[in-house]
XYZ file of C-alpha atoms in Angstrom:
516
model
C -53.393 -51.476 -11.403
C -51.584 -48.177 -10.730
C -49.698 -46.811 -13.517
C -45.920 -46.738 -12.615
C -44.900 -43.344 -11.429
C -43.120 -41.082 -13.753
C -39.414 -40.510 -13.143
C -38.460 -37.309 -11.421
C -36.293 -35.184 -13.820
C -33.670 -33.515 -12.099
C -33.679 -29.844 -11.930
C -31.952 -28.104 -14.869
C -28.693 -26.109 -13.194
C -27.658 -22.843 -14.305
C -26.140 -22.643 -17.571
C -22.374 -21.256 -18.011
C -23.842 -18.254 -19.851
C -26.119 -17.505 -17.042
C -23.429 -17.873 -14.563
C -20.979 -15.616 -16.381
C -23.844 -12.906 -16.701
C -24.740 -13.157 -12.945
C -20.882 -12.614 -12.212
C -20.679 -9.810 -14.733
C -23.741 -8.165 -12.544
C -21.376 -8.503 -9.538
C -18.539 -6.614 -11.342
C -20.878 -4.074 -12.831
C -22.615 -3.331 -9.671
C -19.182 -2.749 -7.839
C -17.696 -0.696 -10.779
C -20.928 1.667 -10.845
C -20.593 2.192 -7.039
C -16.735 2.939 -7.351
C -17.546 5.640 -9.747
C -20.156 7.119 -7.777
C -17.786 7.043 -4.602
C -14.935 8.547 -6.317
C -17.036 11.519 -7.761
C -18.491 12.078 -4.087
C -15.408 11.902 -2.302
C -13.539 14.107 -5.043
C -16.043 16.519 -4.643
C -15.954 16.681 -0.904
C -12.192 17.137 -1.138
C -12.058 19.920 -3.673
C -15.290 21.612 -2.827
C -15.780 20.964 0.814
C -18.943 20.315 2.749
C -18.910 16.466 2.465
C -22.713 16.336 3.304
C -23.800 18.453 0.776
C -21.535 17.020 -2.068
C -22.186 13.249 -1.050
C -26.003 14.068 -1.102
C -25.917 15.753 -4.369
C -23.571 13.638 -6.249
C -25.446 10.372 -5.068
C -29.046 12.140 -5.750
C -27.614 13.032 -9.225
C -26.325 9.666 -9.927
C -29.398 7.832 -8.939
C -31.475 9.948 -11.067
C -29.211 9.493 -13.900
C -29.478 5.613 -13.496
C -33.185 6.048 -13.697
C -32.915 7.915 -16.987
C -30.622 5.031 -18.415
C -33.139 2.450 -17.296
C -35.973 4.356 -19.007
C -33.720 4.619 -22.153
C -33.075 0.858 -22.234
C -36.735 0.161 -23.764
C -35.298 1.722 -26.919
C -32.711 -1.095 -27.194
C -34.720 -3.894 -29.042
C -32.523 -5.749 -31.061
C -28.633 -6.989 -30.857
C -28.822 -6.765 -27.022
C -25.455 -8.263 -26.541
C -23.899 -5.741 -28.738
C -25.421 -3.041 -27.046
C -24.330 -4.412 -23.717
C -20.964 -4.797 -24.950
C -20.665 -1.235 -26.258
C -22.112 0.197 -23.061
C -19.497 -1.530 -20.820
C -16.667 -0.172 -23.038
C -17.996 3.324 -22.481
C -18.710 2.975 -18.840
C -15.120 1.557 -18.599
C -13.879 4.631 -20.347
C -15.673 7.428 -18.928
C -16.036 6.046 -15.316
C -12.442 4.831 -15.322
C -11.022 8.071 -16.379
C -13.435 10.224 -14.161
C -10.795 10.891 -11.197
C -8.209 11.687 -13.583
C -10.525 14.320 -15.593
C -11.525 15.750 -12.451
C -8.203 16.192 -10.765
C -6.748 17.959 -13.999
C -10.128 19.992 -14.347
C -9.406 21.407 -10.888
C -5.985 22.375 -11.767
C -6.408 23.703 -15.365
C -10.098 24.934 -15.459
C -11.213 25.086 -12.070
C -13.993 27.502 -13.160
C -15.625 24.531 -15.198
C -15.227 21.822 -12.416
C -18.604 21.675 -11.123
C -20.253 21.629 -14.828
C -17.866 18.956 -15.495
C -18.291 17.127 -12.359
C -21.950 16.785 -12.480
C -21.786 16.107 -16.320
C -19.659 13.240 -15.810
C -21.815 11.940 -13.137
C -24.842 12.285 -15.186
C -23.305 10.358 -18.060
C -21.876 7.432 -16.050
C -25.127 7.234 -14.274
C -26.936 6.960 -17.413
C -24.902 4.283 -18.986
C -24.732 2.260 -15.630
C -28.595 2.683 -15.601
C -28.525 0.711 -18.933
C -26.464 -2.067 -17.975
C -28.688 -3.961 -15.627
C -31.918 -3.763 -17.579
C -29.941 -5.321 -20.761
C -28.357 -7.976 -18.532
C -31.894 -8.770 -17.356
C -33.284 -9.178 -20.845
C -30.397 -11.030 -22.171
C -30.868 -13.419 -19.103
C -34.664 -13.678 -19.520
C -34.255 -16.144 -22.498
C -33.348 -18.683 -19.877
C -34.298 -17.773 -16.558
C -37.855 -17.689 -15.262
C -38.866 -13.942 -14.338
C -39.603 -14.783 -10.673
C -35.738 -16.172 -10.214
C -34.182 -13.743 -12.464
C -34.951 -10.571 -10.708
C -34.111 -12.074 -7.265
C -30.782 -13.388 -8.566
C -29.865 -10.235 -10.656
C -30.451 -8.070 -7.301
C -28.839 -10.207 -5.245
C -25.577 -10.131 -6.959
C -26.156 -6.333 -7.665
C -26.248 -5.761 -3.955
C -23.298 -8.083 -3.085
C -21.322 -6.084 -5.486
C -22.256 -2.808 -3.909
C -21.548 -4.431 -0.372
C -18.023 -5.502 -1.299
C -16.977 -2.102 -2.847
C -18.556 0.022 0.002
C -16.354 -1.884 2.424
C -13.350 -1.768 0.018
C -13.158 1.506 -1.130
C -12.273 3.465 2.103
C -10.198 0.569 3.675
C -8.227 -0.901 0.947
C -8.616 0.841 -2.573
C -8.094 4.367 -1.676
C -5.424 4.137 0.757
C -3.319 1.609 -1.429
C -4.151 2.972 -4.775
C -5.292 6.471 -4.738
C -8.399 8.033 -6.289
C -7.041 7.747 -9.865
C -5.623 4.123 -9.839
C -8.706 2.988 -8.317
C -11.142 4.481 -10.933
C -8.812 3.216 -13.727
C -8.623 -0.362 -12.120
C -12.522 -0.480 -12.020
C -12.733 0.815 -15.443
C -10.366 -2.057 -16.643
C -12.815 -4.420 -14.712
C -15.864 -2.931 -16.944
C -13.723 -3.430 -20.026
C -13.026 -7.058 -19.001
C -16.802 -7.688 -18.515
C -17.055 -6.374 -22.430
C -14.457 -8.915 -23.428
C -16.272 -11.649 -21.479
C -19.414 -10.670 -23.230
C -17.290 -10.718 -26.620
C -16.654 -14.307 -25.916
C -19.967 -15.704 -24.718
C -21.861 -13.879 -27.261
C -19.345 -14.612 -30.284
C -21.847 -16.396 -32.124
C -24.445 -13.712 -32.148
C -22.355 -10.696 -32.578
C -21.905 -9.179 -36.117
C -18.551 -7.671 -37.021
C -17.080 -9.350 -34.263
C -13.392 -8.171 -35.426
C -14.586 -4.413 -34.954
C -15.993 -5.389 -31.423
C -12.804 -6.921 -30.471
C -10.681 -4.108 -31.636
C -12.507 -1.799 -29.479
C -12.201 -4.065 -26.598
C -8.279 -4.048 -27.033
C -8.195 -0.255 -27.526
C -10.243 0.299 -24.402
C -8.101 -2.093 -22.275
C -4.884 -0.691 -23.675
C -5.926 2.881 -22.835
C -6.847 1.937 -19.294
C -3.922 -0.043 -18.583
C -1.599 2.691 -19.942
C -3.465 5.308 -17.996
C -3.013 2.997 -14.884
C 0.894 2.740 -15.283
C 1.009 6.424 -15.839
C -1.150 7.417 -12.972
C 1.624 9.171 -11.050
C 2.522 11.350 -14.138
C -1.324 12.275 -14.294
C -1.428 13.087 -10.455
C 1.823 15.200 -10.757
C 0.640 17.173 -13.702
C -2.655 18.173 -12.049
C -0.884 18.944 -8.536
C 2.077 20.790 -9.905
C -0.497 23.075 -11.845
C -2.690 23.375 -8.531
C 0.026 23.911 -5.962
C 2.764 25.503 -8.197
C 5.644 24.395 -5.893
C 7.427 21.120 -6.464
C 5.884 18.534 -4.629
C 8.148 16.563 -2.282
C 5.475 14.043 -0.851
C 1.897 13.266 -1.564
C -0.295 10.466 -0.074
C -4.182 9.606 -0.003
C -5.386 8.118 3.396
C -8.766 7.026 4.132
C -9.185 10.647 5.754
C -7.700 13.064 3.492
C -5.160 13.946 0.693
C -1.649 14.992 1.928
C 0.577 17.163 0.022
C 3.835 18.603 0.943
C 5.381 21.090 -1.321
C 8.981 23.162 -1.510
C 9.359 26.320 -2.976
C 10.539 30.095 -2.194
C 8.307 29.913 1.002
C 9.856 26.569 2.068
C 7.917 23.709 2.723
C 4.212 23.816 2.854
C 1.561 21.220 4.022
C -1.654 20.777 2.270
C -4.704 18.795 3.420
C -7.384 18.227 0.932
C -5.951 21.400 -1.025
C -6.153 23.553 2.083
C -3.103 25.058 3.255
C -2.034 24.051 6.716
C 1.178 25.678 7.478
C 4.188 27.535 5.524
C 7.647 26.893 6.788
C 8.594 30.579 6.248
C 5.974 32.004 9.011
C 4.364 28.887 10.593
C 6.403 29.754 13.799
C 3.939 32.804 14.019
C 0.828 30.488 13.940
C 2.214 28.121 16.490
C 3.892 30.439 18.843
C 0.521 32.421 18.975
C -1.479 29.224 19.489
C 0.725 27.783 22.343
C 2.385 30.207 24.497
C -0.403 32.464 25.599
C -2.145 29.470 27.416
C 1.240 27.731 28.418
C 2.867 30.602 30.040
C -0.351 31.572 31.550
C -0.938 28.503 33.236
C 2.389 28.753 35.353
C 4.014 25.051 35.399
C 1.702 22.853 33.201
C 2.515 19.091 33.591
C 0.057 17.234 31.554
C -0.770 18.548 28.309
C -2.929 17.283 25.410
C -2.940 18.257 21.638
C -6.016 17.450 19.731
C -5.179 17.522 15.991
C -1.596 19.218 15.093
C -0.453 16.043 13.575
C 2.340 17.938 12.182
C 4.242 18.083 15.437
C 4.537 21.926 15.260
C 2.508 22.671 18.453
C 4.159 19.827 20.232
C 7.397 21.280 19.542
C 6.429 24.672 21.372
C 5.025 22.772 24.200
C 8.192 20.927 24.938
C 10.072 24.396 25.461
C 8.425 24.390 29.033
C 10.642 22.226 31.395
C 7.812 21.568 33.594
C 5.931 19.490 31.018
C 6.032 15.844 31.962
C 3.844 14.366 29.200
C 2.055 15.461 25.859
C -0.620 13.338 24.488
C -1.142 13.851 20.798
C -4.720 12.962 19.378
C -4.219 12.863 15.878
C -6.892 11.041 13.715
C -4.790 10.072 10.579
C -1.768 7.801 11.562
C -0.346 9.055 8.115
C 0.026 12.372 9.269
C 1.952 11.353 12.489
C 4.102 8.978 10.855
C 5.024 11.318 7.957
C 6.100 14.152 10.536
C 7.812 11.678 12.846
C 9.958 9.958 10.126
C 10.469 11.859 7.114
C 14.010 13.422 7.948
C 13.266 16.980 6.498
C 9.578 17.302 8.116
C 10.628 15.971 11.364
C 13.377 18.519 11.463
C 10.921 21.244 11.058
C 9.140 20.102 14.114
C 12.392 19.494 15.927
C 11.770 15.685 16.038
C 9.363 16.682 18.482
C 7.195 13.381 17.894
C 10.207 11.313 18.704
C 10.372 12.688 22.247
C 9.941 10.239 25.190
C 7.306 12.793 26.623
C 5.178 12.466 23.680
C 2.542 9.645 23.492
C 0.822 9.461 19.867
C -3.075 8.175 19.857
C -4.313 7.847 16.416
C -8.115 8.249 16.988
C -11.129 10.470 16.538
C -10.634 13.455 19.118
C -14.533 13.480 19.786
C -14.499 9.348 20.607
C -11.412 9.979 22.765
C -12.751 12.836 25.051
C -15.890 10.638 25.437
C -13.940 8.074 27.169
C -12.854 8.312 30.833
C -9.263 9.641 30.957
C -6.699 11.911 32.602
C -7.182 15.745 33.223
C -4.798 18.274 31.589
C -3.461 21.527 32.526
C -3.497 22.658 28.997
C -5.396 21.534 26.082
C -4.457 22.809 22.314
C -7.182 22.322 19.969
C -5.338 22.330 16.565
C -7.975 20.973 13.726
C -8.351 22.302 10.216
C -11.169 24.892 9.787
C -14.937 23.510 9.852
C -15.026 23.053 5.838
C -17.293 20.161 6.259
C -19.788 18.626 8.839
C -17.007 16.001 9.783
C -14.848 18.460 11.005
C -17.705 20.726 12.299
C -18.554 18.371 14.888
C -15.287 19.305 16.638
C -16.426 22.838 17.115
C -19.932 22.244 18.728
C -21.177 22.757 22.119
C -21.002 18.950 22.645
C -17.270 18.892 21.741
C -16.517 21.715 24.174
C -18.608 20.010 26.979
C -16.576 16.936 26.607
C -13.369 19.264 26.707
C -14.532 21.118 29.998
C -14.600 17.606 31.629
C -10.878 16.828 30.780
C -9.618 20.377 31.785
C -8.213 20.811 35.317
C -9.609 23.318 37.555
C -6.811 25.980 36.901
C -6.067 24.708 33.135
C -6.602 26.434 29.789
C -7.724 25.048 26.497
C -6.742 27.159 23.203
C -8.708 26.674 20.114
C -7.523 27.575 16.477
C -10.609 29.511 15.160
C -10.178 30.651 11.458
C -10.009 34.299 10.691
C -11.891 37.091 12.448
C -11.387 39.394 9.824
C -12.553 37.159 6.733
C -15.067 34.836 8.476
C -15.881 37.106 11.239
C -19.268 35.694 12.435
C -17.799 31.992 12.079
C -15.120 33.119 14.517
C -17.534 34.534 17.065
C -19.749 31.702 16.571
C -17.186 29.655 18.219
C -16.871 31.917 21.130
C -20.443 31.667 21.599
C -20.340 28.013 21.526
C -17.771 27.713 24.111
C -19.558 30.044 26.495
C -22.651 27.955 25.912
C -21.028 25.044 28.028
C -20.208 27.391 31.130
C -16.685 28.302 29.896
C -15.133 31.625 29.782
C -14.068 32.456 25.973
C -10.999 34.751 25.470
C -10.468 35.756 22.276
C -7.214 36.808 20.583
C -5.502 37.038 16.913
C -2.185 37.286 15.296
C -1.020 38.017 11.909
C 0.321 34.999 9.973
C 1.416 36.348 6.520
C 0.416 32.875 4.821
C -2.853 33.043 6.196
C -3.439 36.859 6.958
C -5.477 37.811 10.154
C -5.716 34.654 12.200
C -8.001 33.957 15.429
C -7.755 31.786 18.413
C -9.837 31.428 21.469
C -9.006 30.505 25.164
C -11.371 28.520 26.933
C -11.259 28.426 30.806
C -13.124 28.274 33.876
C -11.317 31.064 35.752
C -10.517 34.509 34.050
C -7.371 34.512 31.805
C -4.209 36.046 33.228
C -1.692 37.574 31.010
C 1.619 36.109 31.553
C 4.810 38.038 32.652
C 7.361 35.813 30.915
C 7.747 33.622 27.855
C 10.453 31.023 27.194
C 13.589 32.518 25.350
C 14.487 31.906 21.816
C 10.754 32.659 20.307
C 10.902 34.323 16.983
C 7.524 36.167 17.252
C 5.714 36.689 20.755
C 7.213 38.731 23.337
C 5.604 39.852 26.876
C 5.362 43.360 25.714
C 3.688 42.461 22.317
C 1.303 39.876 23.636
C -1.364 42.073 25.087
C -1.829 43.565 21.551
C -3.179 40.493 20.270
C -6.166 40.740 22.737
C -7.277 43.933 21.252
C -9.804 43.702 18.478
C -10.396 46.753 16.018
C -13.973 47.421 14.664
C -13.757 45.189 11.660
C -13.223 42.139 13.728
C -15.213 43.279 16.773
C -17.844 40.767 18.245
C -21.129 40.129 16.330
C -24.133 38.217 17.563
C -23.813 34.403 16.720
C -25.711 31.236 17.213
C -24.369 28.468 19.306
C -22.974 25.536 17.174
C -24.521 22.207 17.750
C -24.526 18.848 16.440
C -27.959 19.009 15.456
C -27.576 22.174 13.390
C -23.986 22.611 12.615
C -24.722 26.343 11.661
C -20.929 26.919 11.762
C -20.179 24.926 8.542
C -22.720 26.911 6.609
C -21.579 30.233 7.916
C -17.856 29.452 7.238
C -18.737 28.320 3.560
C -20.694 31.515 3.122
C -17.892 33.892 4.477
C -15.006 32.125 2.766
C -17.066 31.409 -0.477
C -17.306 35.361 -0.785
C -13.636 35.537 -0.569
C -12.889 32.923 -3.174
C -15.453 34.326 -5.564
C -13.508 37.422 -5.452
């Protein structure tokens, strides 16, 4: 007779401590990635060359995490206490990282790189300690085969959540400083959680509780005062009074007002000064608009401040202007802010103007209208994201949208300071079969500044210009097309998407000026 079958015991479900610790892995991973992203984004904002900055920051951070993981072997006893202390250190150092870097850039710019990589190394090492300690604590109750899979699953899920939220929600809504402090607060909350979970194991629990309270209070106070921190840093950096500032997914927008009137900065780089912006924009727009004869359809790529559009609308023949600007915050600001809209003559509210907020490269790739004049007014090629807008691929797309008798004009940095960069653009335009007609103008805020006309037909100097201009006249216009010896053409490579030599050349040439 067979023995009765033994009853099957139900599988033991996850314990509350296990669930809590796995949830903390999710939070820890999210916080760690935020600190990495804020450091990389800030360094690309302030130092330029986003590919280089993201690569070196991520590489340093991952190396530091490896160092932290290796160091975790020396933590043998009181693991919950060590985990709690590390969480508080990560919360304070990582949470304050963006604020510290902003202030350092304003007050001790010479020490910025050293501080940047020191903080990244420190935070990465602490983050590298976290997961091994959690795994060793969980090892008490979870089998190894399940432990690794569960911890890594929650780790990767936390990273995924933040990688999506960081550019779409966190930075646009909170800004860099508050984003860092918010996640520092979350790290500190994990420490409080650990304090409660392991309250029976911890020695000197009162000291731990006080440390948690002080860390949370410091982070909360900094979060509330984040605007004051930003103002303190930016007032020092920009010197003039800041009248508007915002962080979009694409850039940091700052408008100041001082003796030179209003000035616009994108990621810390000057875009225009009210005192002399008319020189820049008249030189950019009128040589091609007047030469075309009677332009009807015009496109402006970049130029979200509406200044170029203001000059274009001085031609009665213009029927439509399509403004393609990546950042909707720019066009909204210069269309709705009363003072700034007055600077561009309320051009963005004209019924002739259509605003398209999209990437200009992608916009050119789509089938669309032909244009009599295309004004290309992008920031200088400080990184590869902008550098693609100065490549042979971009100019080949531009050529397809240009009417047979049309002209395109490209703002092209300084032929005096960045001589090779300037002529690289000319060479690149010619590589796609267009004629390149270079010229330059003196803009006091920038110095000697360069432009290049791209066309199928030879450029013909106009006989007349619109009335009411403050800078250009028909008699002085030809002088802009004469280049002295120190700005004369030099050999240059074609800037292609596959190499982006222009970004490297530009950084080298302007870097020499900044170094002096």
